[in-house]
mmCIF file of C-alpha atoms in Angstrom:
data_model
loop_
_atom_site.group_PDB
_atom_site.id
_atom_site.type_symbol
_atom_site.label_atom_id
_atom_site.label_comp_id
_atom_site.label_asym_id
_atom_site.label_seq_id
_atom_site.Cartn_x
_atom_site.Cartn_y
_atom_site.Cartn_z
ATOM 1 C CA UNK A 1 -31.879 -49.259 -23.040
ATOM 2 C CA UNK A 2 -28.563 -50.675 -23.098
ATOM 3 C CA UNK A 3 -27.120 -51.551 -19.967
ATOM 4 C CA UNK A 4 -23.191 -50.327 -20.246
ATOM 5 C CA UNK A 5 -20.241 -50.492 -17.364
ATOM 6 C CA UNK A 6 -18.588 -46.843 -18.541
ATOM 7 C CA UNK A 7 -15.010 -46.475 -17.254
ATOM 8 C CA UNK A 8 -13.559 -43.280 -15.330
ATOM 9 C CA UNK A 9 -12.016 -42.467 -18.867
ATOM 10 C CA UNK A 10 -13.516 -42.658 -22.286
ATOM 11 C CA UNK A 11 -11.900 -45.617 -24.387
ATOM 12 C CA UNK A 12 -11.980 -44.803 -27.914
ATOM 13 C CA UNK A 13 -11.549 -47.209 -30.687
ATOM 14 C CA UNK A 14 -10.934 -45.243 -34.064
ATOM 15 C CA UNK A 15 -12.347 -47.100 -37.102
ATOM 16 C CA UNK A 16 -10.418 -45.218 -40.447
ATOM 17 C CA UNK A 17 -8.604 -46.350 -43.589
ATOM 18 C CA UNK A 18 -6.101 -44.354 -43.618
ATOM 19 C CA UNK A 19 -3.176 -44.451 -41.403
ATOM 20 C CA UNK A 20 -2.432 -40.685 -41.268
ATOM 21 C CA UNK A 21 -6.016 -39.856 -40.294
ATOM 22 C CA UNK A 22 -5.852 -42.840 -37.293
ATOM 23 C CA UNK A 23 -2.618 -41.377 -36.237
ATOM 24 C CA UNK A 24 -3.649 -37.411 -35.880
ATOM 25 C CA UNK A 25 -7.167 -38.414 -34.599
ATOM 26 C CA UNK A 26 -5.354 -40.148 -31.768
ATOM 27 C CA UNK A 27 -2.813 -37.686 -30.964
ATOM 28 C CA UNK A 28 -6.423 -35.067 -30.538
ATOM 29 C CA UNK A 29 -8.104 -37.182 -28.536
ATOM 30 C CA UNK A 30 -5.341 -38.081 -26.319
ATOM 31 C CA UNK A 31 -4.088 -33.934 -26.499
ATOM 32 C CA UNK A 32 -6.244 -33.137 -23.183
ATOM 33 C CA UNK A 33 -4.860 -35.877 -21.105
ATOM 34 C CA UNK A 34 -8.373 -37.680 -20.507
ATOM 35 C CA UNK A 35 -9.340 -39.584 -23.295
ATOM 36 C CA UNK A 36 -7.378 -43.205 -23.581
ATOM 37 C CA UNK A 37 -7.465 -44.466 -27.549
ATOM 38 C CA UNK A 38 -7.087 -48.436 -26.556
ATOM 39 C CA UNK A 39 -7.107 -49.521 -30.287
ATOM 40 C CA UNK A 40 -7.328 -47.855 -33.998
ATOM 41 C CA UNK A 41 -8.829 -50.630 -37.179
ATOM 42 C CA UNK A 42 -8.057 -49.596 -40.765
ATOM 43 C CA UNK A 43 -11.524 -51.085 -41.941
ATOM 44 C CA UNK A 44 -14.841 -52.820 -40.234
ATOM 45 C CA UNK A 45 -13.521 -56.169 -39.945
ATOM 46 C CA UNK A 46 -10.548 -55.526 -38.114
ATOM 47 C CA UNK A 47 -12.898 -53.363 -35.534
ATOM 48 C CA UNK A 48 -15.305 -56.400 -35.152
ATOM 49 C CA UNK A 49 -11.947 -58.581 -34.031
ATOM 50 C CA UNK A 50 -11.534 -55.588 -31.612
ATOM 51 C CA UNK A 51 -14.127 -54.871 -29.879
ATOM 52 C CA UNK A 52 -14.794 -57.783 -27.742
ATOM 53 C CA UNK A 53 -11.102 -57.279 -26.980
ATOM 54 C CA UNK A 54 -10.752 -54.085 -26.221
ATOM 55 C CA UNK A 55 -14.366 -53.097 -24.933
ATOM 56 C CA UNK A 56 -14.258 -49.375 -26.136
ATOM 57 C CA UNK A 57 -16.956 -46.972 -24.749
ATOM 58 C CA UNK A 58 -16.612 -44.642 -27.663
ATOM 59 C CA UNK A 59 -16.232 -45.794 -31.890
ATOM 60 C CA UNK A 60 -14.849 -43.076 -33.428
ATOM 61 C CA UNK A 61 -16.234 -44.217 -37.478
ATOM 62 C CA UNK A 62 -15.024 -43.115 -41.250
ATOM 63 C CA UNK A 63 -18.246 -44.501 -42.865
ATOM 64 C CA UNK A 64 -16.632 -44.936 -46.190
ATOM 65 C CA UNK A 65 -14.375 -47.627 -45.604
ATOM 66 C CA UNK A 66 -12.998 -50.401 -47.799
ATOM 67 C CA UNK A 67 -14.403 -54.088 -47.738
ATOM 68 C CA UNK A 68 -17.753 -54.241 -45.389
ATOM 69 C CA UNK A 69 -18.696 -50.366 -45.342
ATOM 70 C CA UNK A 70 -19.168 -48.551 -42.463
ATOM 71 C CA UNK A 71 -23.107 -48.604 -42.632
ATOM 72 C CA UNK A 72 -23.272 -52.096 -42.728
ATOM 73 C CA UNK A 73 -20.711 -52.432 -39.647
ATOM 74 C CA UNK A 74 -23.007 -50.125 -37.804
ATOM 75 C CA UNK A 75 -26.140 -51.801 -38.540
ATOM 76 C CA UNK A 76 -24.655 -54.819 -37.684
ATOM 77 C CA UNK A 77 -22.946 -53.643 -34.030
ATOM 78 C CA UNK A 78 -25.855 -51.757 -32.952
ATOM 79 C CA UNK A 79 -28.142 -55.088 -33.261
ATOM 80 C CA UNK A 80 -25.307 -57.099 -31.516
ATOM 81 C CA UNK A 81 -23.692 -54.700 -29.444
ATOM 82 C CA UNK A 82 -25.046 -51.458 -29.260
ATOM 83 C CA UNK A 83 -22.172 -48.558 -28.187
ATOM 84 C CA UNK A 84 -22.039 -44.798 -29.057
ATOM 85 C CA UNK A 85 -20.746 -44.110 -32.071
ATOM 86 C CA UNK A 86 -18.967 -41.028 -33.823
ATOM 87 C CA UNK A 87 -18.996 -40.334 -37.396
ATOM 88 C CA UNK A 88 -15.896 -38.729 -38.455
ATOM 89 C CA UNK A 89 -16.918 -37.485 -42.009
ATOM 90 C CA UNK A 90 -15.620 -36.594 -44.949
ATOM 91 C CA UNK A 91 -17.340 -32.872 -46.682
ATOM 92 C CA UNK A 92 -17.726 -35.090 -50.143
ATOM 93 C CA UNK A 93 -21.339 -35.511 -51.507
ATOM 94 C CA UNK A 94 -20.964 -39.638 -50.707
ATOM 95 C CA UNK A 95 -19.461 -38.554 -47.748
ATOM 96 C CA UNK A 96 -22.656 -36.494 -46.312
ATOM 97 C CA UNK A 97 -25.370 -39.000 -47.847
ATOM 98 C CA UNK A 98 -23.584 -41.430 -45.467
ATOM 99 C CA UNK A 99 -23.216 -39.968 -42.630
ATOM 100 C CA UNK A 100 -26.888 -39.052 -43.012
ATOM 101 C CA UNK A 101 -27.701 -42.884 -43.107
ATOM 102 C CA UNK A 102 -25.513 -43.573 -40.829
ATOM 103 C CA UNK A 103 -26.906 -41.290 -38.309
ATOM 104 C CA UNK A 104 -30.588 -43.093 -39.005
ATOM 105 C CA UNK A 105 -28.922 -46.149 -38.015
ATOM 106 C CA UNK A 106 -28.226 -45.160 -35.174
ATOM 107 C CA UNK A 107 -24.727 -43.459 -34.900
ATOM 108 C CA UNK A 108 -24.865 -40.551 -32.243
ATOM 109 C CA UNK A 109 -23.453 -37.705 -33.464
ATOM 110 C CA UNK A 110 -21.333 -36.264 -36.890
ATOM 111 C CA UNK A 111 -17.502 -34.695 -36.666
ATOM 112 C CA UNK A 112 -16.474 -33.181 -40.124
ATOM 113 C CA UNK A 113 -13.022 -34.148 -41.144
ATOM 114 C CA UNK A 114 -11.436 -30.766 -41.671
ATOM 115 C CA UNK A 115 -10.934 -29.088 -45.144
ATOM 116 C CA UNK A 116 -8.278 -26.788 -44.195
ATOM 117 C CA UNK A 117 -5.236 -26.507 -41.690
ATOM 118 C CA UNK A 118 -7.029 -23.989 -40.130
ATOM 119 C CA UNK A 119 -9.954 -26.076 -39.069
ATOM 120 C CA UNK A 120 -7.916 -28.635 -36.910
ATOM 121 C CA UNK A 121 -8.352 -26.949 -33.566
ATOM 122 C CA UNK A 122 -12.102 -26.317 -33.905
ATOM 123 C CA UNK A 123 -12.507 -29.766 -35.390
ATOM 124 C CA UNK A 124 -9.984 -31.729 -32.648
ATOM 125 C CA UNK A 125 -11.437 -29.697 -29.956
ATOM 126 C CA UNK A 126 -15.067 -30.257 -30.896
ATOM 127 C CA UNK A 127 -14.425 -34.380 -31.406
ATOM 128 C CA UNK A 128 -12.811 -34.477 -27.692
ATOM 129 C CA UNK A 129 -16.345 -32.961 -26.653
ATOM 130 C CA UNK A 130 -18.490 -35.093 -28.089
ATOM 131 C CA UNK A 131 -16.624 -38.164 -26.943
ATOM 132 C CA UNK A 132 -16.693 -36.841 -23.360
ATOM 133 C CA UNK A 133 -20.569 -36.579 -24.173
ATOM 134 C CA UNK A 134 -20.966 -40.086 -25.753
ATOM 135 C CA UNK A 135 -19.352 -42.478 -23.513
ATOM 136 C CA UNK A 136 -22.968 -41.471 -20.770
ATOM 137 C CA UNK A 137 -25.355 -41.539 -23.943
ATOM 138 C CA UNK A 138 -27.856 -43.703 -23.439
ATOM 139 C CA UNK A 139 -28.701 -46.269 -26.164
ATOM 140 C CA UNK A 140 -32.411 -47.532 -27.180
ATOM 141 C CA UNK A 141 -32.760 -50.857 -29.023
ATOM 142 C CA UNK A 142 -32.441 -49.620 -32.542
ATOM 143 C CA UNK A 143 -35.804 -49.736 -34.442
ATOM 144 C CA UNK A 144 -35.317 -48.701 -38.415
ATOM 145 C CA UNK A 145 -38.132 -45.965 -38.899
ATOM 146 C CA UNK A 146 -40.620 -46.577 -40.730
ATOM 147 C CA UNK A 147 -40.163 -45.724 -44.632
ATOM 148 C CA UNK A 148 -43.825 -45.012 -45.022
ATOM 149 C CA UNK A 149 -45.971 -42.987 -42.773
ATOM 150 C CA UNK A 150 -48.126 -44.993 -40.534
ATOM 151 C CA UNK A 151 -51.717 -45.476 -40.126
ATOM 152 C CA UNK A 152 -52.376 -42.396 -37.884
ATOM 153 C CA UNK A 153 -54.893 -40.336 -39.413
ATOM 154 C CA UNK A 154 -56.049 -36.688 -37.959
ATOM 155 C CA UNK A 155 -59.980 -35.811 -37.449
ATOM 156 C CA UNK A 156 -59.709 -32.384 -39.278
ATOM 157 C CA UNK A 157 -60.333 -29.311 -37.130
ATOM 158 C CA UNK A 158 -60.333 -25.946 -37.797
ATOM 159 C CA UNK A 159 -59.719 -25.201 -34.151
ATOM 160 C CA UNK A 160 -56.018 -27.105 -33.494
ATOM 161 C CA UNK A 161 -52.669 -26.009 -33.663
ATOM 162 C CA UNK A 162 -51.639 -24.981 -36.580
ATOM 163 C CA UNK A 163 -48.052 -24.679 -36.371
ATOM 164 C CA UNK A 164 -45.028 -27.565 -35.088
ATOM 165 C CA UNK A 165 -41.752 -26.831 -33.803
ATOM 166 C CA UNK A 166 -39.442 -29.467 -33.546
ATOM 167 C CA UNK A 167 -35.857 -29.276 -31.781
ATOM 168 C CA UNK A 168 -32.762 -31.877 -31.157
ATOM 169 C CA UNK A 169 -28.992 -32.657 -31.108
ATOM 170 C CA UNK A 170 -27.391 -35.089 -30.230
ATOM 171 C CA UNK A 171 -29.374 -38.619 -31.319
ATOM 172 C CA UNK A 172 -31.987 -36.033 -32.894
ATOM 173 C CA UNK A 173 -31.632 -37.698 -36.771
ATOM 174 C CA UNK A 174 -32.957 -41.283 -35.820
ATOM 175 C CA UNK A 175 -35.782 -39.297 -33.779
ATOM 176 C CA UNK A 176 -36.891 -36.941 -36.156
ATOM 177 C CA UNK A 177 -37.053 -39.432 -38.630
ATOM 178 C CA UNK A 178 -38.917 -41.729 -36.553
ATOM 179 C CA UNK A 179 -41.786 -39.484 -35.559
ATOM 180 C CA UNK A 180 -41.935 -37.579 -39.023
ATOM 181 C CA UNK A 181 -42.553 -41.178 -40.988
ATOM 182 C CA UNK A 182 -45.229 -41.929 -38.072
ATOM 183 C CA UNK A 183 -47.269 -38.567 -39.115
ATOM 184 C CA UNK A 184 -49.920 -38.535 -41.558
ATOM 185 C CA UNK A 185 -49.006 -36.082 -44.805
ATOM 186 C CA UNK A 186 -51.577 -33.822 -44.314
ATOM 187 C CA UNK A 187 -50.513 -32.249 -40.986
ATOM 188 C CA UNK A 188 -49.733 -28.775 -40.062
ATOM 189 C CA UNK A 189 -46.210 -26.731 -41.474
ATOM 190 C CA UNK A 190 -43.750 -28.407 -39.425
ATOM 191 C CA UNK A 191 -40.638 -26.602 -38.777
ATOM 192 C CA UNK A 192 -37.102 -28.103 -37.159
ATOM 193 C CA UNK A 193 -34.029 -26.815 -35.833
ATOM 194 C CA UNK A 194 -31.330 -30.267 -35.403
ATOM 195 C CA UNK A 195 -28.229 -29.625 -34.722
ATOM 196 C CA UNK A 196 -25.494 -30.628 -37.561
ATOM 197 C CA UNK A 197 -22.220 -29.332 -39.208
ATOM 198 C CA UNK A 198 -22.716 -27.121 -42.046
ATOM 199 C CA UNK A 199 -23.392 -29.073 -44.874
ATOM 200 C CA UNK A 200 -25.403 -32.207 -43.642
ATOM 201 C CA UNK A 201 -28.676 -30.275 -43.312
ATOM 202 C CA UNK A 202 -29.330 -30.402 -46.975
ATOM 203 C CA UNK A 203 -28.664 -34.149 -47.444
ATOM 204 C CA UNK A 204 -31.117 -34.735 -44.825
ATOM 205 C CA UNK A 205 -33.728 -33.096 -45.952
ATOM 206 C CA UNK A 206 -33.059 -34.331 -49.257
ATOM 207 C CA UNK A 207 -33.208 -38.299 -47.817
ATOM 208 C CA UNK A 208 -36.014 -37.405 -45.877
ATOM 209 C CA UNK A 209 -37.834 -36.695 -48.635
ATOM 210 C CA UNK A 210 -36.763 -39.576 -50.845
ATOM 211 C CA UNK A 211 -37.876 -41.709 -48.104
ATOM 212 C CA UNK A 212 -41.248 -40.499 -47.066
ATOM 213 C CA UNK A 213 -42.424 -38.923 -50.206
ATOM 214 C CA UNK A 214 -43.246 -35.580 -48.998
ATOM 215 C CA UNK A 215 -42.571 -31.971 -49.125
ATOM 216 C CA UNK A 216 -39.278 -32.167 -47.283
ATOM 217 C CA UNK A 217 -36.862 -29.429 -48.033
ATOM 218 C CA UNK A 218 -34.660 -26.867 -46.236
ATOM 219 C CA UNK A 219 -36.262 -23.521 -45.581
ATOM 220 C CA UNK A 220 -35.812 -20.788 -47.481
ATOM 221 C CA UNK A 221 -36.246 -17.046 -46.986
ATOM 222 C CA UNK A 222 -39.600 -15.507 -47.589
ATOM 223 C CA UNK A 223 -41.696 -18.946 -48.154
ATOM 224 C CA UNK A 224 -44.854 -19.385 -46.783
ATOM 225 C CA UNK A 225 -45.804 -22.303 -44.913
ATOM 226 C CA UNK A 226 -48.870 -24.378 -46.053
ATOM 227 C CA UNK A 227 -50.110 -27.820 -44.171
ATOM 228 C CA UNK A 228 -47.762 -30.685 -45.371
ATOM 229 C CA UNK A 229 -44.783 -28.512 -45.258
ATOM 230 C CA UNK A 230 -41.665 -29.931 -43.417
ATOM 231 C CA UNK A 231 -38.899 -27.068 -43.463
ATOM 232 C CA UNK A 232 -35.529 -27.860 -41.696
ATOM 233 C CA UNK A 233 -33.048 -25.023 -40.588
ATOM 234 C CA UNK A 234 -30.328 -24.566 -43.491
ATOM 235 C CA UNK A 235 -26.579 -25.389 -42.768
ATOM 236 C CA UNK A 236 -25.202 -22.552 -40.382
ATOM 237 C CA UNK A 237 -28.476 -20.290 -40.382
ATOM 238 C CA UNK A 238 -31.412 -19.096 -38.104
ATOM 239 C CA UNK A 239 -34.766 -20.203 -38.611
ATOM 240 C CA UNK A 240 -37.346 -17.944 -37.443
ATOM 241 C CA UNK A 241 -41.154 -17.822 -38.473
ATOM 242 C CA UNK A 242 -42.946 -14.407 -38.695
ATOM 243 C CA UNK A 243 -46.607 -13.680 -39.736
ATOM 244 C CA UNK A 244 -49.894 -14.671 -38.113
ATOM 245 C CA UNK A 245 -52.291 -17.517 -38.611
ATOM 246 C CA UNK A 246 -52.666 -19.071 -41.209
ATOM 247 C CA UNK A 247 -50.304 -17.576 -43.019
ATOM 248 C CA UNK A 248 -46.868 -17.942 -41.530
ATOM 249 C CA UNK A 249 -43.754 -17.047 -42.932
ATOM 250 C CA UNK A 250 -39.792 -18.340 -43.199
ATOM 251 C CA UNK A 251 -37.416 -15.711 -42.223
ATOM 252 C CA UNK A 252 -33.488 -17.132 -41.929
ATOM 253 C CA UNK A 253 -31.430 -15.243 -40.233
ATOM 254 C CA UNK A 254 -27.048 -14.754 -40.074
ATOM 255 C CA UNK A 255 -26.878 -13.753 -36.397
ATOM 256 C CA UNK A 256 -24.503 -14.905 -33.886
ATOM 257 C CA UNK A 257 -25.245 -18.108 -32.460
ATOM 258 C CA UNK A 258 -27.343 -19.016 -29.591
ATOM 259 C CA UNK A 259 -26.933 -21.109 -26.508
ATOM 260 C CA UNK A 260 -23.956 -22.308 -28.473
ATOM 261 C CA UNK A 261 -25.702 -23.006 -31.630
ATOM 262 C CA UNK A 262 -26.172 -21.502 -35.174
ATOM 263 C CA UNK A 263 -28.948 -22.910 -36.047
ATOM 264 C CA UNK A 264 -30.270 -22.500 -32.498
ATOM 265 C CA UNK A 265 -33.402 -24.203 -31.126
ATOM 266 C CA UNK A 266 -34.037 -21.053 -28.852
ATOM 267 C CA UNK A 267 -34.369 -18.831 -32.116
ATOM 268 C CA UNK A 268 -36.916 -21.242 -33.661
ATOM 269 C CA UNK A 269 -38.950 -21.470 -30.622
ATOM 270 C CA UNK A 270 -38.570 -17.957 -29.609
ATOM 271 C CA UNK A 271 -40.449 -16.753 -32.532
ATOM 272 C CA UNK A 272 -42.610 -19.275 -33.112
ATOM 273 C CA UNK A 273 -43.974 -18.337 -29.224
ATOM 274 C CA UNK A 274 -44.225 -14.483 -30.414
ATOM 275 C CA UNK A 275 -45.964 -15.171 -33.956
ATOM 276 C CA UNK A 276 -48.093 -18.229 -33.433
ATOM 277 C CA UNK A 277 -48.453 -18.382 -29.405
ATOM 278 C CA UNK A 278 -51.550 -21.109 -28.674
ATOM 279 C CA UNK A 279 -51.129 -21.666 -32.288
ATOM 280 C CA UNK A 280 -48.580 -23.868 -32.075
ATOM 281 C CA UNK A 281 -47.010 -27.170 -30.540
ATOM 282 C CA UNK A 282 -43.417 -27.543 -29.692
ATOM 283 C CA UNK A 283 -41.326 -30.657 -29.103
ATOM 284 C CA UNK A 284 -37.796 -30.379 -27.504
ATOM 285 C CA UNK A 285 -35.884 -34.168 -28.446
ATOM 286 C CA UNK A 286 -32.860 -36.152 -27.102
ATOM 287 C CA UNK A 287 -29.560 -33.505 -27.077
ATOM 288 C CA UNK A 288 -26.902 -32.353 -25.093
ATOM 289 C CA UNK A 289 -26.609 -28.753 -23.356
ATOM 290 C CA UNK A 290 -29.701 -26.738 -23.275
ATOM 291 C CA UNK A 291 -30.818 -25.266 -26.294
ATOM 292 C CA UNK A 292 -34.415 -24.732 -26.822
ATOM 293 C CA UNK A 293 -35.217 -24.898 -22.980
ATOM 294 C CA UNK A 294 -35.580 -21.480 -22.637
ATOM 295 C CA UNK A 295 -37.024 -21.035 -26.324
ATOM 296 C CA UNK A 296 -39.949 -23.710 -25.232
ATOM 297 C CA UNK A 297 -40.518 -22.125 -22.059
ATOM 298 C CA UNK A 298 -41.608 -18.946 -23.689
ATOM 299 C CA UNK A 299 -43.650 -20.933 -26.417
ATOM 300 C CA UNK A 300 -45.450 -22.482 -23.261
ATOM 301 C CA UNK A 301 -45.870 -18.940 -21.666
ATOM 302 C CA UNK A 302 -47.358 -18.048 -25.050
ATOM 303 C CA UNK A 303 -50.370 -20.823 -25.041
ATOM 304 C CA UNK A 304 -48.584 -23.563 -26.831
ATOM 305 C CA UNK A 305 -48.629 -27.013 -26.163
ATOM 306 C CA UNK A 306 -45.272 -28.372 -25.011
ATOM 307 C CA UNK A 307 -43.733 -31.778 -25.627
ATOM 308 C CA UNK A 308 -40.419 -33.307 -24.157
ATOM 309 C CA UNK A 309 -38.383 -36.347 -24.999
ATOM 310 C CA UNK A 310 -38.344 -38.369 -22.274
ATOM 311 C CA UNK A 311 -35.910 -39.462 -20.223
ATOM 312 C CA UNK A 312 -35.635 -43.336 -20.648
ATOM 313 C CA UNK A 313 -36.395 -42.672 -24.560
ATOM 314 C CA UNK A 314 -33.517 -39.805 -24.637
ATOM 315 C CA UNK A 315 -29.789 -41.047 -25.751
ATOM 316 C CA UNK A 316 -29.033 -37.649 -24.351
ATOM 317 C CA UNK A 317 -31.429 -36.266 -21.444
ATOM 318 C CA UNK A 318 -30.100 -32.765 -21.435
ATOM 319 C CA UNK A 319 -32.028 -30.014 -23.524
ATOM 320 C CA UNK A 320 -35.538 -31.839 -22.175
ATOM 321 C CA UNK A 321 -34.202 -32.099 -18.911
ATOM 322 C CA UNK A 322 -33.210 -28.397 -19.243
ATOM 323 C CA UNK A 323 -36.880 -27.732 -20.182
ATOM 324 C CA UNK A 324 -38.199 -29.661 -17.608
ATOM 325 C CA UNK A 325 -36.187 -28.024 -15.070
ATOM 326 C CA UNK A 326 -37.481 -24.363 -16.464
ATOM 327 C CA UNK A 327 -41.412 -25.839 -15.903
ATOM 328 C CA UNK A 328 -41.308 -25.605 -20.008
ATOM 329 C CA UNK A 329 -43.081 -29.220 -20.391
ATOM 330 C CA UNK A 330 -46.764 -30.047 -20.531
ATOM 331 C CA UNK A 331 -45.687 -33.656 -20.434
ATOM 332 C CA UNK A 332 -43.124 -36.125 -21.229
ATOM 333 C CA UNK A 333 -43.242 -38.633 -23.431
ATOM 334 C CA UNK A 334 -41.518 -42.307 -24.598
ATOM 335 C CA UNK A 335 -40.266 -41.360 -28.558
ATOM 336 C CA UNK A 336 -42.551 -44.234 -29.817
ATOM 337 C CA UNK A 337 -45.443 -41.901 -28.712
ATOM 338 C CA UNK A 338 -44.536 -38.786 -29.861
ATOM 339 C CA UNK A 339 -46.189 -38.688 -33.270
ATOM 340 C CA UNK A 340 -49.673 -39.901 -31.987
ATOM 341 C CA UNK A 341 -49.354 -37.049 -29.187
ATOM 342 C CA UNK A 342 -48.650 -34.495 -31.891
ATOM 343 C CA UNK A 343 -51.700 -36.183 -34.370
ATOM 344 C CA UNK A 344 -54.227 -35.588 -31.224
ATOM 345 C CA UNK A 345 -52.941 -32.048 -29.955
ATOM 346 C CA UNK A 346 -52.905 -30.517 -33.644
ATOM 347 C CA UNK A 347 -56.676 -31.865 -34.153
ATOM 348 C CA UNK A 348 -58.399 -31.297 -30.914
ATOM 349 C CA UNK A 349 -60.179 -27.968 -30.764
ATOM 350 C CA UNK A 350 -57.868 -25.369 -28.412
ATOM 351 C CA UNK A 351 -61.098 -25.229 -26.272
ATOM 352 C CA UNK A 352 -60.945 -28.644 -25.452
ATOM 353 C CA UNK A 353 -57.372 -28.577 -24.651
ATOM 354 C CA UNK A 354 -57.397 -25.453 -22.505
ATOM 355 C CA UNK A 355 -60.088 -27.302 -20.263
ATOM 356 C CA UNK A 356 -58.319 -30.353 -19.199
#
């Protein structure tokens, strides 16, 4: 992990192109009184001259910005000097495929730039939170994933789980990514719940599936999940799974949100704990708050296997700590571990498993 001095305020450099957006994004941060903007750059060059000047502990980052782009300025500063930083996006097609990419390269979270007047307040109130919640994120040497799935290989049982549950937020796209391009293809349906504006979901699953040439999609109503499956909670929606083994069942859902969140982690695991029970494993990843703690905790109650993040591989320990905390974890483990964890649960006989 990076080692970071973090100062009793946030200090937020804002990296956009245009003048008017560097202007109001600086009179929202600075709207609650304790949030200092030290600098703003119009493009990536001008930020590089910055930042050994100004030593922000937030970026605040339009990825589509003249000259050097904003991926490559990421890439770059998280090999050199890795910081937490903000994608302020743009709802454009380009705009989303970005931010996507950007969030594999390590960028920690996603603000949507607001399409109407009548989004600022939601939008300036939710970028002033996620700085807060940055500038204590903590930041693993950035390791590309893999673009091809490794060389684990399952010993095929009838007898394993045969259902995943994945959860995150906040650091949760480089994660995901990471463990799904470790797993072989022909694993159990794997369902996940990450937290994202409406919108971003899709392009995910979309370069998720360009990139490890699998059945990557969002999940739709009424489909029934078949080994090899990787279904992602739509923009804004529920994911629930109904049915029994082996044939389990999508259900999306348009109910209020949960522990804060639509999609919520807690609905996923929830009914994944009342239709699959021991059938299942369930991994709760890097986030803020504590959704899915209480959702994993019944899933454990139920018979299933239960995975957390852990701490020093977290860039936010709070939904595993949350889980912890609730007695919802079987055992923690480093990211770089989680796929082989989730290989050798899935295949080893639930007899074998129940008497260690």
């Amino acid at each position: 992990m990076s080692a970071r001095s973090i100062s009793p305020r946030p200090r937020v450099l804002i990296v956009d192109d245009s003048a008017l957006m560097r202007a109001l994004l600086k009179r929202m941060l600075a709207a609650d009184g304790d949030i200092d903007v030290v600098g703003a750059a119009c493009d990536a060059e001008e930020a590089r001259a910055l930042i050994p000047k100004l030593s922000p502990d937030v970026i605040t980052l339009d990825v589509e910005l003249p000259g050097m782009n904003g991926i490559t300025f990421l890439e770059r500063l998280m090999r050199s000097r890795p910081m937490p930083v903000i994608i302020v996006s743009s709802h454009t097609v380009s705009g989303a495929s970005a931010t996507i990419q950007a969030l594999q390269a390590g960028a920690l979270d996603v603000v949507a730039k607001p399409a109407r007047r009548s989004d600022m307040e939601g939008f300036a109130s939710a970028l002033r939170d996620k700085v807060r919640g940055a500038r204590h994120a903590r930041l693993p040497g950035f390791r590309p994933a893999p673009s091809t799935p490794s060389a684990i290989r399952p010993t095929a049982s009838a007898h394993g789980r045969r259902l995943i549950a994945i959860g995150a937020s906040t650091g949760g796209v480089g994660a995901i990514s990471s463990v799904l391009a470790q797993l072989p293809a022909d694993m159990p349906p794997i369902v996940i719940t990450q937290h994202m504006p409406p919108g971003y979901l899709e392009r995910l699953a979309h370069r998720l599936a360009h990139q490890l040439s699998r059945d990557v999609a969002p999940a739709e109503e009424g489909e029934v999940l078949a080994p090899g499956m990787i279904r992602l909670a739509p923009s804004d929606r529920h994911l629930t799974v109904s049915g029994r083994a082996p044939h389990y069942r999508v259900r999306l859902s348009d109910g209020p949100p949960v522990s804060g969140h639509r999609p919520s982690v807690d609905v996923l695991f929830n009914s994944v704990a009342q239709s699959a029970g021991s059938d299942a494993l369930g991994v709760l990843m890097t986030g803020m708050g504590r959704d899915g703690a209480a959702g994993l905790k019944a899933m454990r109650d139920a018979g299933a296997y239960c995975i957390g993040q852990s701490r020093d591989s977290c860039v936010v320990y709070g939904m595993p700590r949350a889980a912890a905390e609730l007695g919802a974890v079987d055992e923690e483990i480093d990211l770089d571990e989680i796929a082989q964890k989730i290989v050798s649960v899935v295949t080893l006989p639930l007899i074998s498993q129940a008497a260690k």
